[in-house]
Amino acid sequence: MKKLFVVLVCVLALSGVLWAQGNAEAAKYPDRGIEFVIPGSAGGGSDILGRTIADIIQKYKLVDQTITIVNKGGGASAVSHGYVNAKTDVDYYLLTCNSANQLSMHVNKSMSPKGPFTPIANMALDDILLVSRTDGKFPDWASVEKAIKANPSSLTVGLADDLDAMALALLEEKTGTKFNYSAYFASSGEVATALLGGHMDLAILNPVECVGLVEGGRLTAIGSFAPKAMSAPFEKTPTFTALGHPDVVMQMSRSVIGPAGMSREAQLFWSDILQKVSETEEWKVGYIQKNVLEGQYLNADDFTKFYGESEKMLLDFAKKLGIL
């Protein structure tokens, strides 16, 4: 009987050790550094999003491991997607994503053969602007409309991705205009630089991509695709609805996704971390307010639904406008 008792004690002790080890291993994730991949170059909207998130996580020690920003611009997000698709340890990679990337992955077929990317969290909604040089020939939409209707395709508009092209196609369709929009660049930062250098007449940019240049008086936002009037420094920028074109409305989502095949554990882990990020003052004031965005956090499950619905809408719209 005594031997049986000793055996039982040993079995229970061993079970306890194994249970503790199993839980310790489960609690370890992430047990090494994370790469946060940006489908664009430094200074663009996606880069600002990724670096802001990483800085907040590290400031508040929300994750024990280091987060390394990796810029992989080019190919309308195809380079970044290909880089991540080649990885096998998929739980250790995050990507910024936006509506343009969602569309581009279908245009350039850069999704993984293993399946779709893993939605983690939506973080914000971003408006879209038509922008000109402040010292240029086009101080407002009326001057643009007059010039382009007198001489179709005479004005060049800088674009960074397929969503920019879709926004311009929408503007053309609803206003009866025709632009030359062959000026594609690897990132929005390059678009802004080219516009400032006089290499184009206009550009499609998000507020986060030009707010400093607008505040500095170098660029002027002459029309907004936003559904309602925007806040400073774009409070004087008329929406196209106010300009008499109520169907010229479009917004971009800004989010975080994981590679195809990311585990549910990792997906929920980062969804929770990103919720904590969205609740900080640095996020609300230093990112959302500063860059004239609309805060909209959606957790993994809500974002998965939103992601699917927005993807369908984008693809239907792109086919209608001839983007696909």
mmCIF file of C-alpha atoms in Angstrom:
data_model
loop_
_atom_site.group_PDB
_atom_site.id
_atom_site.type_symbol
_atom_site.label_atom_id
_atom_site.label_comp_id
_atom_site.label_asym_id
_atom_site.label_seq_id
_atom_site.Cartn_x
_atom_site.Cartn_y
_atom_site.Cartn_z
ATOM 1 C CA MET A 1 0.000 0.000 0.000
ATOM 2 C CA LYS A 2 2.839 2.334 0.882
ATOM 3 C CA LYS A 3 4.536 1.563 -2.448
ATOM 4 C CA LEU A 4 1.284 2.302 -4.298
ATOM 5 C CA PHE A 5 0.979 5.650 -2.482
ATOM 6 C CA VAL A 6 4.552 6.580 -3.393
ATOM 7 C CA VAL A 7 3.919 5.651 -7.041
ATOM 8 C CA LEU A 8 0.758 7.761 -7.111
ATOM 9 C CA VAL A 9 2.593 10.724 -5.617
ATOM 10 C CA CYS A 10 5.353 10.385 -8.208
ATOM 11 C CA VAL A 11 2.842 10.137 -11.048
ATOM 12 C CA LEU A 12 0.987 13.206 -9.816
ATOM 13 C CA ALA A 13 4.244 15.114 -9.377
ATOM 14 C CA LEU A 14 5.390 14.181 -12.865
ATOM 15 C CA SER A 15 2.009 15.180 -14.284
ATOM 16 C CA GLY A 16 2.320 18.514 -12.526
ATOM 17 C CA VAL A 17 5.774 19.069 -13.987
ATOM 18 C CA LEU A 18 4.601 18.174 -17.476
ATOM 19 C CA TRP A 19 1.525 20.421 -17.105
ATOM 20 C CA ALA A 20 3.719 23.299 -15.934
ATOM 21 C CA GLN A 21 6.168 22.749 -18.771
ATOM 22 C CA GLY A 22 3.349 22.615 -21.311
ATOM 23 C CA ASN A 23 1.841 25.839 -20.009
ATOM 24 C CA ALA A 24 5.229 27.518 -19.868
ATOM 25 C CA GLU A 25 5.811 26.598 -23.492
ATOM 26 C CA ALA A 26 2.339 27.818 -24.469
ATOM 27 C CA ALA A 27 2.915 31.092 -22.652
ATOM 28 C CA LYS A 28 6.253 31.650 -24.338
ATOM 29 C CA TYR A 29 4.935 33.048 -27.587
ATOM 30 C CA PRO A 30 6.548 35.068 -28.956
ATOM 31 C CA ASP A 31 9.845 33.581 -27.830
ATOM 32 C CA ARG A 32 11.972 35.527 -30.317
ATOM 33 C CA GLY A 33 11.947 38.742 -32.327
ATOM 34 C CA ILE A 34 9.205 39.741 -34.739
ATOM 35 C CA GLU A 35 9.630 41.260 -38.209
ATOM 36 C CA PHE A 36 7.068 43.932 -39.051
ATOM 37 C CA VAL A 37 7.076 44.127 -42.850
ATOM 38 C CA ILE A 38 6.103 47.371 -44.579
ATOM 39 C CA PRO A 39 5.022 47.195 -48.261
ATOM 40 C CA GLY A 40 6.566 50.591 -48.984
ATOM 41 C CA SER A 41 9.600 52.752 -48.399
ATOM 42 C CA ALA A 42 10.401 54.873 -45.354
ATOM 43 C CA GLY A 43 8.241 57.949 -44.866
ATOM 44 C CA GLY A 44 5.081 56.640 -46.526
ATOM 45 C CA GLY A 45 1.735 56.084 -44.827
ATOM 46 C CA SER A 46 2.306 52.361 -44.246
ATOM 47 C CA ASP A 47 5.766 53.032 -42.821
ATOM 48 C CA ILE A 48 4.392 55.619 -40.389
ATOM 49 C CA LEU A 49 1.668 53.174 -39.310
ATOM 50 C CA GLY A 50 4.106 50.310 -38.678
ATOM 51 C CA ARG A 51 6.701 52.409 -36.863
ATOM 52 C CA THR A 52 4.074 54.070 -34.673
ATOM 53 C CA ILE A 53 2.685 50.687 -33.609
ATOM 54 C CA ALA A 54 6.166 49.267 -32.947
ATOM 55 C CA ASP A 55 7.213 52.339 -30.930
ATOM 56 C CA ILE A 56 4.099 52.172 -28.728
ATOM 57 C CA ILE A 57 4.497 48.424 -28.131
ATOM 58 C CA GLN A 58 8.102 48.882 -27.092
ATOM 59 C CA LYS A 59 7.468 52.021 -25.018
ATOM 60 C CA TYR A 60 4.851 50.248 -22.883
ATOM 61 C CA LYS A 61 6.631 46.866 -23.001
ATOM 62 C CA LEU A 62 3.493 45.198 -24.341
ATOM 63 C CA VAL A 63 5.675 42.448 -25.839
ATOM 64 C CA ASP A 64 8.924 41.120 -24.389
ATOM 65 C CA GLN A 65 10.586 40.552 -27.764
ATOM 66 C CA THR A 66 12.050 43.091 -30.186
ATOM 67 C CA ILE A 67 10.071 44.246 -33.230
ATOM 68 C CA THR A 68 12.149 45.021 -36.299
ATOM 69 C CA ILE A 69 10.725 47.169 -39.089
ATOM 70 C CA VAL A 70 11.557 45.755 -42.533
ATOM 71 C CA ASN A 71 10.723 47.951 -45.538
ATOM 72 C CA LYS A 72 9.993 45.932 -48.687
ATOM 73 C CA GLY A 73 8.641 48.392 -51.205
ATOM 74 C CA GLY A 74 8.064 47.746 -54.882
ATOM 75 C CA GLY A 75 5.682 45.952 -57.204
ATOM 76 C CA ALA A 76 2.575 47.514 -55.632
ATOM 77 C CA SER A 77 3.148 45.402 -52.469
ATOM 78 C CA ALA A 78 4.185 42.284 -54.436
ATOM 79 C CA VAL A 79 7.757 42.440 -53.081
ATOM 80 C CA SER A 80 6.628 42.479 -49.450
ATOM 81 C CA HIS A 81 4.046 39.765 -50.041
ATOM 82 C CA GLY A 82 6.586 37.540 -51.788
ATOM 83 C CA TYR A 83 9.056 38.070 -48.947
ATOM 84 C CA VAL A 84 6.555 36.947 -46.318
ATOM 85 C CA ASN A 85 5.083 34.154 -48.443
ATOM 86 C CA ALA A 86 8.518 32.515 -48.573
ATOM 87 C CA LYS A 87 8.703 32.200 -44.772
ATOM 88 C CA THR A 88 7.807 29.026 -42.898
ATOM 89 C CA ASP A 89 7.789 30.392 -39.322
ATOM 90 C CA VAL A 90 4.736 32.501 -40.146
ATOM 91 C CA ASP A 91 3.832 33.400 -36.545
ATOM 92 C CA TYR A 92 6.833 35.730 -36.395
ATOM 93 C CA TYR A 93 5.871 38.095 -39.214
ATOM 94 C CA LEU A 94 3.388 40.955 -39.313
ATOM 95 C CA LEU A 95 2.490 43.200 -42.254
ATOM 96 C CA THR A 96 0.820 46.554 -42.522
ATOM 97 C CA CYS A 97 -2.085 46.456 -44.938
ATOM 98 C CA ASN A 98 -4.493 48.930 -46.478
ATOM 99 C CA SER A 99 -7.219 48.906 -49.099
ATOM 100 C CA ALA A 100 -4.643 49.465 -51.845
ATOM 101 C CA ASN A 101 -2.701 46.360 -50.770
ATOM 102 C CA GLN A 102 -5.942 44.367 -50.675
ATOM 103 C CA LEU A 103 -6.628 45.307 -54.270
ATOM 104 C CA SER A 104 -3.021 44.974 -55.463
ATOM 105 C CA MET A 105 -2.641 41.395 -54.257
ATOM 106 C CA HIS A 106 -5.348 40.435 -56.759
ATOM 107 C CA VAL A 107 -3.963 42.608 -59.560
ATOM 108 C CA ASN A 108 -0.406 41.283 -59.204
ATOM 109 C CA LYS A 109 -1.427 37.849 -57.874
ATOM 110 C CA SER A 110 0.879 38.136 -54.871
ATOM 111 C CA MET A 111 -1.147 36.091 -52.378
ATOM 112 C CA SER A 112 0.439 32.931 -51.078
ATOM 113 C CA PRO A 113 -0.455 29.600 -52.723
ATOM 114 C CA LYS A 114 -1.076 28.443 -49.139
ATOM 115 C CA GLY A 115 -4.138 30.696 -48.932
ATOM 116 C CA PRO A 116 -5.181 34.226 -47.984
ATOM 117 C CA PHE A 117 -3.371 36.467 -45.525
ATOM 118 C CA THR A 118 -4.528 36.354 -41.885
ATOM 119 C CA PRO A 119 -6.572 39.392 -40.758
ATOM 120 C CA ILE A 120 -5.389 40.561 -37.316
ATOM 121 C CA ALA A 121 -6.836 44.020 -36.617
ATOM 122 C CA ASN A 122 -8.067 47.134 -38.360
ATOM 123 C CA MET A 123 -6.612 50.286 -36.839
ATOM 124 C CA ALA A 124 -7.944 53.329 -38.726
ATOM 125 C CA LEU A 125 -9.754 54.758 -41.736
ATOM 126 C CA ASP A 126 -7.852 57.162 -43.952
ATOM 127 C CA ASP A 127 -9.223 59.736 -46.372
ATOM 128 C CA ILE A 128 -7.989 60.426 -49.902
ATOM 129 C CA LEU A 129 -7.014 63.808 -51.341
ATOM 130 C CA LEU A 130 -6.294 65.430 -54.687
ATOM 131 C CA VAL A 131 -3.244 67.624 -54.069
ATOM 132 C CA SER A 132 -1.387 70.339 -56.005
ATOM 133 C CA ARG A 133 1.702 72.475 -55.417
ATOM 134 C CA THR A 134 0.817 75.660 -53.583
ATOM 135 C CA ASP A 135 2.970 77.681 -56.007
ATOM 136 C CA GLY A 136 1.630 75.836 -59.062
ATOM 137 C CA LYS A 137 -1.064 76.566 -61.657
ATOM 138 C CA PHE A 138 -3.932 74.818 -59.904
ATOM 139 C CA PRO A 139 -5.040 76.435 -56.641
ATOM 140 C CA ASP A 140 -8.470 74.750 -56.677
ATOM 141 C CA TRP A 141 -10.639 72.132 -58.377
ATOM 142 C CA ALA A 142 -12.262 74.741 -60.657
ATOM 143 C CA SER A 143 -8.904 75.557 -62.279
ATOM 144 C CA VAL A 144 -8.166 71.842 -62.748
ATOM 145 C CA GLU A 145 -11.575 71.117 -64.234
ATOM 146 C CA LYS A 146 -11.295 74.031 -66.654
ATOM 147 C CA ALA A 147 -7.848 72.963 -67.886
ATOM 148 C CA ILE A 148 -8.604 69.266 -68.210
ATOM 149 C CA LYS A 149 -11.899 69.742 -70.025
ATOM 150 C CA ALA A 150 -10.278 72.166 -72.472
ATOM 151 C CA ASN A 151 -7.433 69.704 -73.108
ATOM 152 C CA PRO A 152 -8.172 66.120 -71.952
ATOM 153 C CA SER A 153 -5.201 64.043 -70.692
ATOM 154 C CA SER A 154 -3.050 67.177 -70.467
ATOM 155 C CA LEU A 155 -2.509 66.970 -66.694
ATOM 156 C CA THR A 156 -0.365 64.290 -65.060
ATOM 157 C CA VAL A 157 -1.397 62.870 -61.679
ATOM 158 C CA GLY A 158 1.066 60.992 -59.470
ATOM 159 C CA LEU A 159 -0.098 57.664 -58.010
ATOM 160 C CA ALA A 160 1.503 55.175 -55.648
ATOM 161 C CA ASP A 161 -0.847 52.197 -55.900
ATOM 162 C CA ASP A 162 -3.962 50.700 -57.452
ATOM 163 C CA LEU A 163 -6.326 52.349 -54.976
ATOM 164 C CA ASP A 164 -4.978 55.744 -56.057
ATOM 165 C CA ALA A 165 -5.727 54.705 -59.637
ATOM 166 C CA MET A 166 -9.210 53.633 -58.603
ATOM 167 C CA ALA A 167 -9.827 56.973 -56.863
ATOM 168 C CA LEU A 168 -8.717 58.836 -59.985
ATOM 169 C CA ALA A 169 -10.854 56.600 -62.220
ATOM 170 C CA LEU A 170 -13.837 57.314 -59.981
ATOM 171 C CA LEU A 171 -13.156 61.053 -60.202
ATOM 172 C CA GLU A 172 -12.926 60.848 -63.999
ATOM 173 C CA GLU A 173 -16.112 58.836 -64.311
ATOM 174 C CA LYS A 174 -18.210 61.091 -62.089
ATOM 175 C CA THR A 175 -16.849 64.452 -63.306
ATOM 176 C CA GLY A 176 -16.484 63.720 -67.019
ATOM 177 C CA THR A 177 -12.740 64.402 -67.030
ATOM 178 C CA LYS A 178 -9.716 62.553 -68.376
ATOM 179 C CA PHE A 179 -6.235 62.751 -66.802
ATOM 180 C CA ASN A 180 -2.849 61.349 -67.717
ATOM 181 C CA TYR A 181 -2.156 59.092 -64.738
ATOM 182 C CA SER A 182 0.844 57.175 -65.972
ATOM 183 C CA ALA A 183 3.072 58.561 -63.204
ATOM 184 C CA TYR A 184 3.343 55.539 -60.880
ATOM 185 C CA PHE A 185 5.853 55.551 -58.031
ATOM 186 C CA ALA A 186 7.031 52.978 -55.483
ATOM 187 C CA SER A 187 5.647 54.919 -52.527
ATOM 188 C CA SER A 188 3.568 57.935 -51.584
ATOM 189 C CA GLY A 189 6.734 59.625 -50.310
ATOM 190 C CA GLU A 190 8.169 59.487 -53.824
ATOM 191 C CA VAL A 191 4.904 60.865 -55.243
ATOM 192 C CA ALA A 192 5.044 63.885 -52.905
ATOM 193 C CA THR A 193 8.708 64.497 -53.748
ATOM 194 C CA ALA A 194 8.019 64.342 -57.497
ATOM 195 C CA LEU A 195 5.071 66.725 -57.155
ATOM 196 C CA LEU A 196 7.200 69.212 -55.232
ATOM 197 C CA GLY A 197 9.876 68.919 -57.908
ATOM 198 C CA GLY A 198 7.447 69.886 -60.650
ATOM 199 C CA HIS A 199 7.498 66.481 -62.355
ATOM 200 C CA MET A 200 3.692 66.288 -62.346
ATOM 201 C CA ASP A 201 0.697 68.578 -61.991
ATOM 202 C CA LEU A 202 -1.290 66.835 -59.261
ATOM 203 C CA ALA A 203 -1.144 63.821 -56.936
ATOM 204 C CA ILE A 204 -3.434 61.469 -55.061
ATOM 205 C CA LEU A 205 -2.278 61.298 -51.439
ATOM 206 C CA ASN A 206 -3.633 60.439 -47.996
ATOM 207 C CA PRO A 207 -3.554 63.101 -45.253
ATOM 208 C CA VAL A 208 -0.846 61.231 -43.327
ATOM 209 C CA GLU A 209 1.333 61.411 -46.428
ATOM 210 C CA CYS A 210 1.126 65.183 -46.918
ATOM 211 C CA VAL A 211 -0.049 66.803 -43.671
ATOM 212 C CA GLY A 212 3.372 68.316 -42.885
ATOM 213 C CA LEU A 213 3.727 69.708 -46.413
ATOM 214 C CA VAL A 214 0.227 71.204 -46.278
ATOM 215 C CA GLU A 215 0.899 72.768 -42.878
ATOM 216 C CA GLY A 216 4.203 74.085 -44.244
ATOM 217 C CA GLY A 217 2.423 75.753 -47.161
ATOM 218 C CA ARG A 218 4.162 73.716 -49.868
ATOM 219 C CA LEU A 219 1.192 71.591 -50.974
ATOM 220 C CA THR A 220 -2.535 72.392 -51.191
ATOM 221 C CA ALA A 221 -5.317 69.813 -50.926
ATOM 222 C CA ILE A 222 -7.846 70.969 -53.539
ATOM 223 C CA GLY A 223 -10.407 68.181 -53.180
ATOM 224 C CA SER A 224 -11.289 65.453 -50.701
ATOM 225 C CA PHE A 225 -12.863 62.063 -51.383
ATOM 226 C CA ALA A 226 -14.005 62.016 -47.719
ATOM 227 C CA PRO A 227 -17.698 61.474 -46.901
ATOM 228 C CA LYS A 228 -17.726 64.613 -44.730
ATOM 229 C CA ALA A 229 -15.683 67.752 -44.037
ATOM 230 C CA MET A 230 -12.250 67.059 -42.591
ATOM 231 C CA SER A 231 -10.496 68.561 -39.573
ATOM 232 C CA ALA A 232 -7.469 70.901 -39.483
ATOM 233 C CA PRO A 233 -5.303 71.440 -41.423
ATOM 234 C CA PHE A 234 -7.736 70.251 -44.108
ATOM 235 C CA GLU A 235 -10.801 72.080 -42.796
ATOM 236 C CA LYS A 236 -10.790 74.380 -45.855
ATOM 237 C CA THR A 237 -10.439 71.506 -48.323
ATOM 238 C CA PRO A 238 -13.821 71.005 -50.026
ATOM 239 C CA THR A 239 -15.146 67.482 -50.402
ATOM 240 C CA PHE A 240 -16.049 66.519 -53.942
ATOM 241 C CA THR A 241 -19.591 66.151 -52.621
ATOM 242 C CA ALA A 242 -19.546 69.858 -51.712
ATOM 243 C CA LEU A 243 -18.117 70.589 -55.166
ATOM 244 C CA GLY A 244 -21.198 69.029 -56.750
ATOM 245 C CA HIS A 245 -20.021 65.436 -57.177
ATOM 246 C CA PRO A 246 -21.704 63.404 -54.392
ATOM 247 C CA ASP A 247 -20.622 60.038 -55.816
ATOM 248 C CA VAL A 248 -16.908 60.840 -55.542
ATOM 249 C CA VAL A 249 -16.421 59.250 -52.113
ATOM 250 C CA MET A 250 -13.724 56.768 -51.072
ATOM 251 C CA GLN A 251 -11.785 55.900 -47.907
ATOM 252 C CA MET A 252 -8.850 53.601 -47.172
ATOM 253 C CA SER A 253 -8.577 51.185 -44.255
ATOM 254 C CA ARG A 254 -5.235 50.869 -42.416
ATOM 255 C CA SER A 255 -4.691 47.552 -40.713
ATOM 256 C CA VAL A 256 -2.324 44.772 -39.684
ATOM 257 C CA ILE A 257 -2.351 41.271 -41.157
ATOM 258 C CA GLY A 258 -0.319 38.096 -40.784
ATOM 259 C CA PRO A 259 0.986 35.618 -43.362
ATOM 260 C CA ALA A 260 -1.146 32.788 -44.692
ATOM 261 C CA GLY A 261 -1.284 29.969 -42.176
ATOM 262 C CA MET A 262 -0.637 32.071 -39.062
ATOM 263 C CA SER A 263 -1.843 30.202 -35.978
ATOM 264 C CA ARG A 264 -5.009 31.232 -34.179
ATOM 265 C CA GLU A 265 -2.913 31.757 -31.039
ATOM 266 C CA ALA A 266 -0.657 34.276 -32.773
ATOM 267 C CA GLN A 267 -3.595 35.983 -34.503
ATOM 268 C CA LEU A 268 -5.436 36.542 -31.210
ATOM 269 C CA PHE A 269 -2.235 37.502 -29.381
ATOM 270 C CA TRP A 270 -1.517 40.354 -31.801
ATOM 271 C CA SER A 271 -5.163 41.364 -32.017
ATOM 272 C CA ASP A 272 -5.121 41.892 -28.247
ATOM 273 C CA ILE A 273 -1.801 43.765 -28.359
ATOM 274 C CA LEU A 274 -3.106 46.088 -31.078
ATOM 275 C CA GLN A 275 -6.222 46.850 -29.061
ATOM 276 C CA LYS A 276 -3.946 48.012 -26.234
ATOM 277 C CA VAL A 277 -2.005 50.135 -28.737
ATOM 278 C CA SER A 278 -5.254 51.758 -29.944
ATOM 279 C CA GLU A 279 -6.152 52.768 -26.385
ATOM 280 C CA THR A 280 -2.982 54.795 -25.710
ATOM 281 C CA GLU A 281 -2.772 58.578 -25.922
ATOM 282 C CA GLU A 282 0.209 58.227 -28.236
ATOM 283 C CA TRP A 283 -2.065 56.452 -30.695
ATOM 284 C CA LYS A 284 -5.155 58.626 -30.295
ATOM 285 C CA VAL A 285 -3.317 61.956 -30.339
ATOM 286 C CA GLY A 286 0.136 61.253 -31.775
ATOM 287 C CA TYR A 287 -1.106 59.142 -34.679
ATOM 288 C CA ILE A 288 -4.868 59.433 -35.290
ATOM 289 C CA GLN A 289 -5.320 63.112 -34.492
ATOM 290 C CA LYS A 290 -1.937 64.242 -35.800
ATOM 291 C CA ASN A 291 -2.420 62.538 -39.155
ATOM 292 C CA VAL A 292 -6.121 63.425 -39.545
ATOM 293 C CA LEU A 293 -7.340 59.834 -39.442
ATOM 294 C CA GLU A 294 -10.509 58.230 -38.138
ATOM 295 C CA GLY A 295 -9.756 55.727 -35.384
ATOM 296 C CA GLN A 296 -11.445 52.381 -35.992
ATOM 297 C CA TYR A 297 -10.052 49.386 -34.113
ATOM 298 C CA LEU A 298 -11.591 46.043 -35.083
ATOM 299 C CA ASN A 299 -10.451 42.816 -33.417
ATOM 300 C CA ALA A 300 -9.429 39.724 -35.348
ATOM 301 C CA ASP A 301 -12.917 38.298 -35.804
ATOM 302 C CA ASP A 302 -14.642 41.606 -36.592
ATOM 303 C CA PHE A 303 -11.827 42.572 -38.921
ATOM 304 C CA THR A 304 -12.011 39.218 -40.729
ATOM 305 C CA LYS A 305 -15.638 39.998 -41.598
ATOM 306 C CA PHE A 306 -14.810 43.610 -42.521
ATOM 307 C CA TYR A 307 -11.819 42.458 -44.593
ATOM 308 C CA GLY A 308 -13.937 40.056 -46.632
ATOM 309 C CA GLU A 309 -16.693 42.595 -47.238
ATOM 310 C CA SER A 310 -14.301 45.387 -48.220
ATOM 311 C CA GLU A 311 -12.335 43.046 -50.489
ATOM 312 C CA LYS A 312 -15.501 42.113 -52.394
ATOM 313 C CA MET A 313 -16.500 45.772 -52.701
ATOM 314 C CA LEU A 314 -13.036 46.759 -53.960
ATOM 315 C CA LEU A 315 -12.903 43.962 -56.535
ATOM 316 C CA ASP A 316 -16.416 44.680 -57.830
ATOM 317 C CA PHE A 317 -15.618 48.379 -58.054
ATOM 318 C CA ALA A 318 -12.245 47.752 -59.723
ATOM 319 C CA LYS A 319 -13.880 45.568 -62.390
ATOM 320 C CA LYS A 320 -16.502 48.210 -63.035
ATOM 321 C CA LEU A 321 -13.869 50.932 -63.479
ATOM 322 C CA GLY A 322 -11.569 48.743 -65.561
ATOM 323 C CA ILE A 323 -8.782 48.497 -62.959
ATOM 324 C CA LEU A 324 -9.167 44.702 -63.106
#
